[in-house]
Amino acid sequence: MNRVRVTVDDLRKAFESEVGRRWTAGQWVRWLGASSVHQGQTFRNVVLVRLQMPDAVWVDTKESWLRRGRSVVRGQSGIRVVTGERRTERVAGSVQGHGVGTLWDVSQTEGRPVLLPSVDAGSGVTPRSLLAALLGVAGELGYGVREQDLAPEVGGSATDTRRRRIVLDADLDLPSTTAALAHELAHLRMHKLSAGEVCQGLNELEAESVAFTVLTRFGCPMDGSSSGRLFGAAARVGRSPSPRLVQTLGGRVASTAGRLIKAAEQHLPRSGSRREVQVWEYRTSLGVNLDDPGPRM
Ligand SMILES: [Zn+2]
């Protein structure tokens, strides 16, 4: 894709064909996982990055790599994405004012060693510390959180906007409690909640998708019951949703999850050893040494 002139329209078509061809609940979850890695990218660009370089772990512009003391290795093909999009992507499909930009994965660059942002379980965040961070985020939004027994049909958690209270089922284990709180925080940021409303349809899918993206970002995978709910909600969208709907959903989820991740990071303890672990994890998981030009993807 590098040497041929690529237009915004080509990229829009590539996105639509990829979504049209590949949509399944499982693929939706894989795109969410990629979105948790490529923070700051629009959902459409996350799909385009995955399409062009499925193993990319950290993409950025040539100029940004240069600022980190790294340059693009000769002969590499850049990853083409759409620039100038608003992160919310409310105007899905509209391409006016957009351009084509080129991103490069860290594995395509060489130079000064860099520390990988927290992308996997090596980041040292536990379900307990993430839960504490999300409790802090709820507090900032003016919401108290309490545990109590909830009827099974409520689905593990609920938000009472009148009393400004989030209720989590006391029966949930720690990972499920963390996922349920992220789910309710997503509702608070995205949806107009009315009293007694059952969590279902696209609202449920969006809230579960945000929870998954946030937990994955911090290396705290969702347990079976939470991820089963996510798969179920995604499957109920149907066998072939329009690419425009997928782009709108993905854009809203990526944007809300990004804000929640930033807010949670403010409440997480920082430690020097945590950053060391990230470099080590990165080198071993990909099998490449950042200082060694060696074999390239
Ligand atoms: Zn819900």
Short mmCIF file of C-alpha atoms and ligand atoms in Angstrom, two decimals:
data_model
loop_
_atom_site.label_atom_id
_atom_site.label_comp_id
_atom_site.label_asym_id
_atom_site.label_seq_id
_atom_site.Cartn_x
_atom_site.Cartn_y
_atom_site.Cartn_z
CA MET A 1 0.00 0.00 0.00
CA ASN A 2 3.03 2.25 0.41
CA ARG A 3 4.19 3.01 -3.11
CA VAL A 4 0.76 3.33 -4.68
CA ARG A 5 -1.13 6.56 -4.19
CA VAL A 6 -3.82 5.83 -1.62
CA THR A 7 -6.85 8.08 -1.23
CA VAL A 8 -9.19 8.57 1.72
CA ASP A 9 -11.85 6.91 -0.37
CA ASP A 10 -9.63 3.81 -0.83
CA LEU A 11 -9.22 3.59 2.94
CA ARG A 12 -12.94 4.07 3.55
CA LYS A 13 -13.67 1.25 1.10
CA ALA A 14 -10.99 -0.97 2.67
CA PHE A 15 -12.58 -0.43 6.10
CA GLU A 16 -16.09 -1.17 4.81
CA SER A 17 -15.00 -4.30 2.98
CA GLU A 18 -13.04 -5.55 5.99
CA VAL A 19 -15.97 -5.00 8.36
CA GLY A 20 -18.48 -6.41 5.86
CA ARG A 21 -16.36 -9.50 5.23
CA ARG A 22 -15.18 -10.22 8.76
CA TRP A 23 -17.90 -9.14 11.19
CA THR A 24 -18.56 -11.72 13.91
CA ALA A 25 -18.87 -11.28 17.67
CA GLY A 26 -15.37 -12.78 18.01
CA GLN A 27 -13.89 -10.36 15.48
CA TRP A 28 -15.57 -7.44 17.25
CA VAL A 29 -13.79 -8.49 20.47
CA ARG A 30 -10.45 -8.75 18.57
CA TRP A 31 -10.93 -5.20 17.22
CA LEU A 32 -11.65 -4.02 20.77
CA GLY A 33 -8.43 -5.69 21.90
CA ALA A 34 -6.51 -3.86 19.15
CA SER A 35 -8.19 -0.62 20.18
CA SER A 36 -6.97 -1.13 23.76
CA VAL A 37 -3.42 -1.38 22.38
CA HIS A 38 -3.63 1.50 19.87
CA GLN A 39 -4.87 4.15 22.26
CA GLY A 40 -5.58 7.52 20.65
CA GLN A 41 -6.45 6.00 17.25
CA THR A 42 -9.99 6.16 15.90
CA PHE A 43 -11.80 2.84 15.58
CA ARG A 44 -11.61 3.01 11.79
CA ASN A 45 -7.85 3.46 11.97
CA VAL A 46 -7.54 0.58 14.44
CA VAL A 47 -9.26 -1.68 11.88
CA LEU A 48 -6.99 -0.32 9.12
CA VAL A 49 -3.86 -0.88 11.22
CA ARG A 50 -4.92 -4.45 12.00
CA LEU A 51 -5.66 -5.06 8.33
CA GLN A 52 -2.21 -3.86 7.20
CA MET A 53 -0.07 -5.06 10.12
CA PRO A 54 -1.91 -7.43 12.47
CA ASP A 55 1.05 -7.68 14.89
CA ALA A 56 1.60 -3.93 15.33
CA VAL A 57 1.93 -2.99 19.01
CA TRP A 58 2.74 0.73 18.93
CA VAL A 59 2.11 2.90 15.88
CA ASP A 60 2.98 6.55 15.45
CA THR A 61 4.03 9.09 12.83
CA LYS A 62 7.60 9.33 11.53
CA GLU A 63 7.94 12.74 13.22
CA SER A 64 6.84 11.36 16.61
CA TRP A 65 9.36 8.49 16.34
CA LEU A 66 12.09 11.01 15.50
CA ARG A 67 11.22 12.98 18.65
CA ARG A 68 11.83 9.75 20.60
CA GLY A 69 15.21 9.35 18.90
CA ARG A 70 14.10 6.60 16.53
CA SER A 71 13.95 6.55 12.73
CA VAL A 72 12.08 4.37 10.28
CA VAL A 73 14.17 1.50 8.89
CA ARG A 74 14.79 1.79 5.12
CA GLY A 75 12.53 -0.28 2.92
CA GLN A 76 9.64 -0.50 5.40
CA SER A 77 6.07 0.03 4.17
CA GLY A 78 4.07 2.46 6.27
CA ILE A 79 0.56 1.83 7.55
CA ARG A 80 -1.98 4.10 5.83
CA VAL A 81 -4.72 5.65 7.95
CA VAL A 82 -7.29 8.43 7.75
CA THR A 83 -6.23 11.67 9.43
CA GLY A 84 -8.30 14.59 10.64
CA GLU A 85 -11.13 12.50 12.06
CA ARG A 86 -12.81 13.54 15.23
CA ARG A 87 -12.36 10.82 17.81
CA THR A 88 -16.08 10.40 18.44
CA GLU A 89 -16.68 9.69 14.73
CA ARG A 90 -20.26 10.88 15.05
CA VAL A 91 -20.19 11.80 11.36
CA ALA A 92 -19.48 8.21 10.31
CA GLY A 93 -18.96 7.89 6.59
CA SER A 94 -18.25 11.56 5.98
CA VAL A 95 -14.76 12.01 4.60
CA GLN A 96 -14.64 15.76 4.03
CA GLY A 97 -11.58 17.51 5.42
CA HIS A 98 -9.80 14.19 5.93
CA GLY A 99 -6.46 13.15 4.56
CA VAL A 100 -4.25 10.10 4.33
CA GLY A 101 -1.52 9.73 6.93
CA THR A 102 1.23 7.16 7.39
CA LEU A 103 2.02 5.41 10.68
CA TRP A 104 4.92 3.13 11.53
CA ASP A 105 5.03 0.37 14.10
CA VAL A 106 7.81 0.43 16.68
CA SER A 107 9.18 -2.78 15.08
CA GLN A 108 9.79 -0.78 11.85
CA THR A 109 11.96 1.79 13.61
CA GLU A 110 15.45 1.81 15.12
CA GLY A 111 17.39 4.06 17.44
CA ARG A 112 17.18 4.99 21.10
CA PRO A 113 15.51 2.28 23.27
CA VAL A 114 11.94 3.12 24.24
CA LEU A 115 9.61 2.01 27.00
CA LEU A 116 6.44 0.40 25.79
CA PRO A 117 3.20 1.89 27.16
CA SER A 118 1.33 -0.50 29.43
CA VAL A 119 -0.24 -2.95 27.02
CA ASP A 120 -0.26 -6.30 28.74
CA ALA A 121 -0.31 -8.17 32.01
CA GLY A 122 3.28 -7.16 32.68
CA SER A 123 2.15 -3.66 33.58
CA GLY A 124 1.65 -4.73 37.19
CA VAL A 125 -1.95 -3.54 37.46
CA THR A 126 -4.12 -6.06 39.33
CA PRO A 127 -7.93 -6.33 39.30
CA ARG A 128 -7.77 -4.96 42.86
CA SER A 129 -5.72 -1.87 42.01
CA LEU A 130 -7.83 -1.27 38.89
CA LEU A 131 -11.02 -1.56 40.98
CA ALA A 132 -9.60 1.00 43.43
CA ALA A 133 -8.75 3.32 40.51
CA LEU A 134 -12.26 2.99 39.03
CA LEU A 135 -13.79 3.71 42.45
CA GLY A 136 -11.76 6.93 42.36
CA VAL A 137 -13.16 7.75 38.91
CA ALA A 138 -16.73 7.13 40.16
CA GLY A 139 -16.06 9.46 43.08
CA GLU A 140 -14.89 12.18 40.69
CA LEU A 141 -18.17 11.85 38.81
CA GLY A 142 -20.01 12.35 42.11
CA TYR A 143 -21.12 8.74 42.44
CA GLY A 144 -20.90 6.48 45.46
CA VAL A 145 -20.44 2.73 44.94
CA ARG A 146 -21.93 0.06 47.17
CA GLU A 147 -22.32 -3.71 47.09
CA GLN A 148 -25.64 -5.39 47.74
CA ASP A 149 -27.56 -8.48 46.64
CA LEU A 150 -29.11 -7.90 43.22
CA ALA A 151 -31.73 -9.97 41.41
CA PRO A 152 -30.19 -12.11 38.62
CA GLU A 153 -32.15 -10.26 35.90
CA VAL A 154 -30.42 -6.97 36.81
CA GLY A 155 -27.20 -8.35 35.34
CA GLY A 156 -24.68 -7.82 38.13
CA SER A 157 -24.79 -4.04 38.44
CA ALA A 158 -27.04 -1.00 38.20
CA THR A 159 -26.82 2.77 38.41
CA ASP A 160 -29.26 4.95 40.33
CA THR A 161 -28.82 8.42 38.86
CA ARG A 162 -31.31 9.99 41.29
CA ARG A 163 -29.35 8.90 44.35
CA ARG A 164 -26.06 9.13 42.41
CA ARG A 165 -25.16 5.61 43.35
CA ILE A 166 -23.69 2.62 41.51
CA VAL A 167 -24.74 -0.75 42.95
CA LEU A 168 -22.64 -3.86 42.32
CA ASP A 169 -23.89 -7.36 43.08
CA ALA A 170 -22.28 -8.60 46.31
CA ASP A 171 -22.06 -12.11 44.82
CA LEU A 172 -19.55 -11.12 42.11
CA ASP A 173 -15.90 -12.13 42.39
CA LEU A 174 -13.17 -9.50 42.11
CA PRO A 175 -12.59 -9.54 38.31
CA SER A 176 -16.37 -9.44 37.68
CA THR A 177 -16.81 -6.58 40.17
CA THR A 178 -14.12 -4.58 38.36
CA ALA A 179 -15.74 -5.29 34.98
CA ALA A 180 -19.20 -4.37 36.33
CA LEU A 181 -17.96 -1.02 37.67
CA ALA A 182 -16.28 -0.21 34.32
CA HIS A 183 -19.59 -1.14 32.62
CA GLU A 184 -21.59 1.27 34.81
CA LEU A 185 -19.03 4.08 34.35
CA ALA A 186 -19.38 3.58 30.58
CA HIS A 187 -23.18 3.99 30.88
CA LEU A 188 -22.70 7.19 32.88
CA ARG A 189 -20.44 8.63 30.19
CA MET A 190 -22.42 7.46 27.15
CA HIS A 191 -26.10 6.98 27.90
CA LYS A 192 -29.04 8.82 29.36
CA LEU A 193 -30.11 6.39 32.06
CA SER A 194 -33.71 6.26 33.18
CA ALA A 195 -34.92 4.62 36.37
CA GLY A 196 -35.66 0.91 36.17
CA GLU A 197 -34.38 0.61 32.59
CA VAL A 198 -33.16 -2.87 31.68
CA CYS A 199 -29.64 -3.02 30.27
CA GLN A 200 -29.99 -4.38 26.75
CA GLY A 201 -29.45 -3.79 23.03
CA LEU A 202 -26.78 -1.39 21.78
CA ASN A 203 -26.46 0.27 25.22
CA GLU A 204 -25.48 -3.06 26.75
CA LEU A 205 -23.06 -3.79 23.89
CA GLU A 206 -21.41 -0.37 24.21
CA ALA A 207 -21.02 -0.59 28.00
CA GLU A 208 -19.65 -4.15 27.88
CA SER A 209 -17.30 -3.21 25.03
CA VAL A 210 -15.92 -0.24 26.97
CA ALA A 211 -15.43 -2.45 30.07
CA PHE A 212 -13.57 -5.04 27.96
CA THR A 213 -11.32 -2.40 26.36
CA VAL A 214 -10.45 -0.81 29.71
CA LEU A 215 -9.72 -4.12 31.46
CA THR A 216 -7.67 -5.41 28.52
CA ARG A 217 -5.62 -2.22 28.45
CA PHE A 218 -4.57 -2.85 32.04
CA GLY A 219 -3.94 -6.57 31.54
CA CYS A 220 -6.92 -7.63 33.67
CA PRO A 221 -8.89 -10.00 31.41
CA MET A 222 -12.64 -10.32 31.93
CA ASP A 223 -13.84 -13.57 33.43
CA GLY A 224 -16.10 -16.04 31.62
CA SER A 225 -19.48 -14.60 32.60
CA SER A 226 -18.55 -11.01 31.67
CA SER A 227 -17.01 -11.96 28.33
CA GLY A 228 -19.98 -14.27 27.62
CA ARG A 229 -22.24 -11.26 28.04
CA LEU A 230 -20.07 -9.22 25.64
CA PHE A 231 -20.11 -11.96 22.99
CA GLY A 232 -23.88 -12.35 23.41
CA ALA A 233 -24.54 -8.62 23.04
CA ALA A 234 -22.29 -8.45 19.96
CA ALA A 235 -23.95 -11.49 18.38
CA ARG A 236 -27.40 -9.89 18.82
CA VAL A 237 -26.34 -7.03 16.50
CA GLY A 238 -26.95 -9.56 13.70
CA ARG A 239 -24.92 -11.41 11.13
CA SER A 240 -24.08 -8.48 8.88
CA PRO A 241 -24.52 -5.04 10.47
CA SER A 242 -23.80 -2.08 8.20
CA PRO A 243 -20.16 -0.90 8.28
CA ARG A 244 -21.51 2.53 9.21
CA LEU A 245 -23.16 1.13 12.36
CA VAL A 246 -19.97 -0.75 13.29
CA GLN A 247 -17.91 2.41 12.77
CA THR A 248 -20.27 4.47 14.92
CA LEU A 249 -20.31 1.86 17.71
CA GLY A 250 -16.55 1.36 17.52
CA GLY A 251 -15.91 5.11 17.51
CA ARG A 252 -18.09 5.71 20.57
CA VAL A 253 -16.56 2.75 22.44
CA ALA A 254 -12.93 3.69 21.59
CA SER A 255 -13.50 7.30 22.59
CA THR A 256 -15.24 6.51 25.92
CA ALA A 257 -12.76 3.76 26.80
CA GLY A 258 -9.87 6.14 26.05
CA ARG A 259 -11.25 8.75 28.45
CA LEU A 260 -11.91 6.13 31.14
CA ILE A 261 -8.39 4.70 30.76
CA LYS A 262 -6.87 8.18 31.14
CA ALA A 263 -9.03 8.86 34.21
CA ALA A 264 -8.15 5.49 35.79
CA GLU A 265 -4.41 6.03 35.15
CA GLN A 266 -4.57 9.13 37.37
CA HIS A 267 -5.60 6.87 40.27
CA LEU A 268 -3.09 4.06 39.73
CA PRO A 269 0.12 3.93 41.72
CA ARG A 270 3.24 4.53 39.65
CA SER A 271 6.33 2.47 40.25
CA GLY A 272 9.73 2.40 38.61
CA SER A 273 9.82 -1.39 38.44
CA ARG A 274 6.55 -1.41 36.48
CA ARG A 275 8.20 0.37 33.55
CA GLU A 276 11.19 -1.98 33.54
CA VAL A 277 8.86 -4.97 33.30
CA GLN A 278 7.19 -3.48 30.24
CA VAL A 279 10.42 -3.39 28.23
CA TRP A 280 11.22 -6.94 29.19
CA GLU A 281 7.73 -8.18 28.31
CA TYR A 282 7.87 -6.42 25.00
CA ARG A 283 11.18 -7.89 23.94
CA THR A 284 10.28 -11.40 24.95
CA SER A 285 6.73 -11.42 23.63
CA LEU A 286 7.72 -10.25 20.16
CA GLY A 287 11.13 -11.86 20.08
CA VAL A 288 12.79 -8.71 18.76
CA ASN A 289 15.43 -6.54 20.33
CA LEU A 290 14.68 -2.89 19.69
CA ASP A 291 18.36 -2.11 19.18
CA ASP A 292 18.95 -4.92 16.72
CA PRO A 293 17.91 -4.08 13.12
CA GLY A 294 17.80 -7.90 12.45
CA PRO A 295 14.89 -9.55 10.68
CA ARG A 296 11.87 -7.32 10.15
CA MET A 297 8.20 -8.01 9.66
ZN ZN B 1 -25.62 -2.01 31.66
#
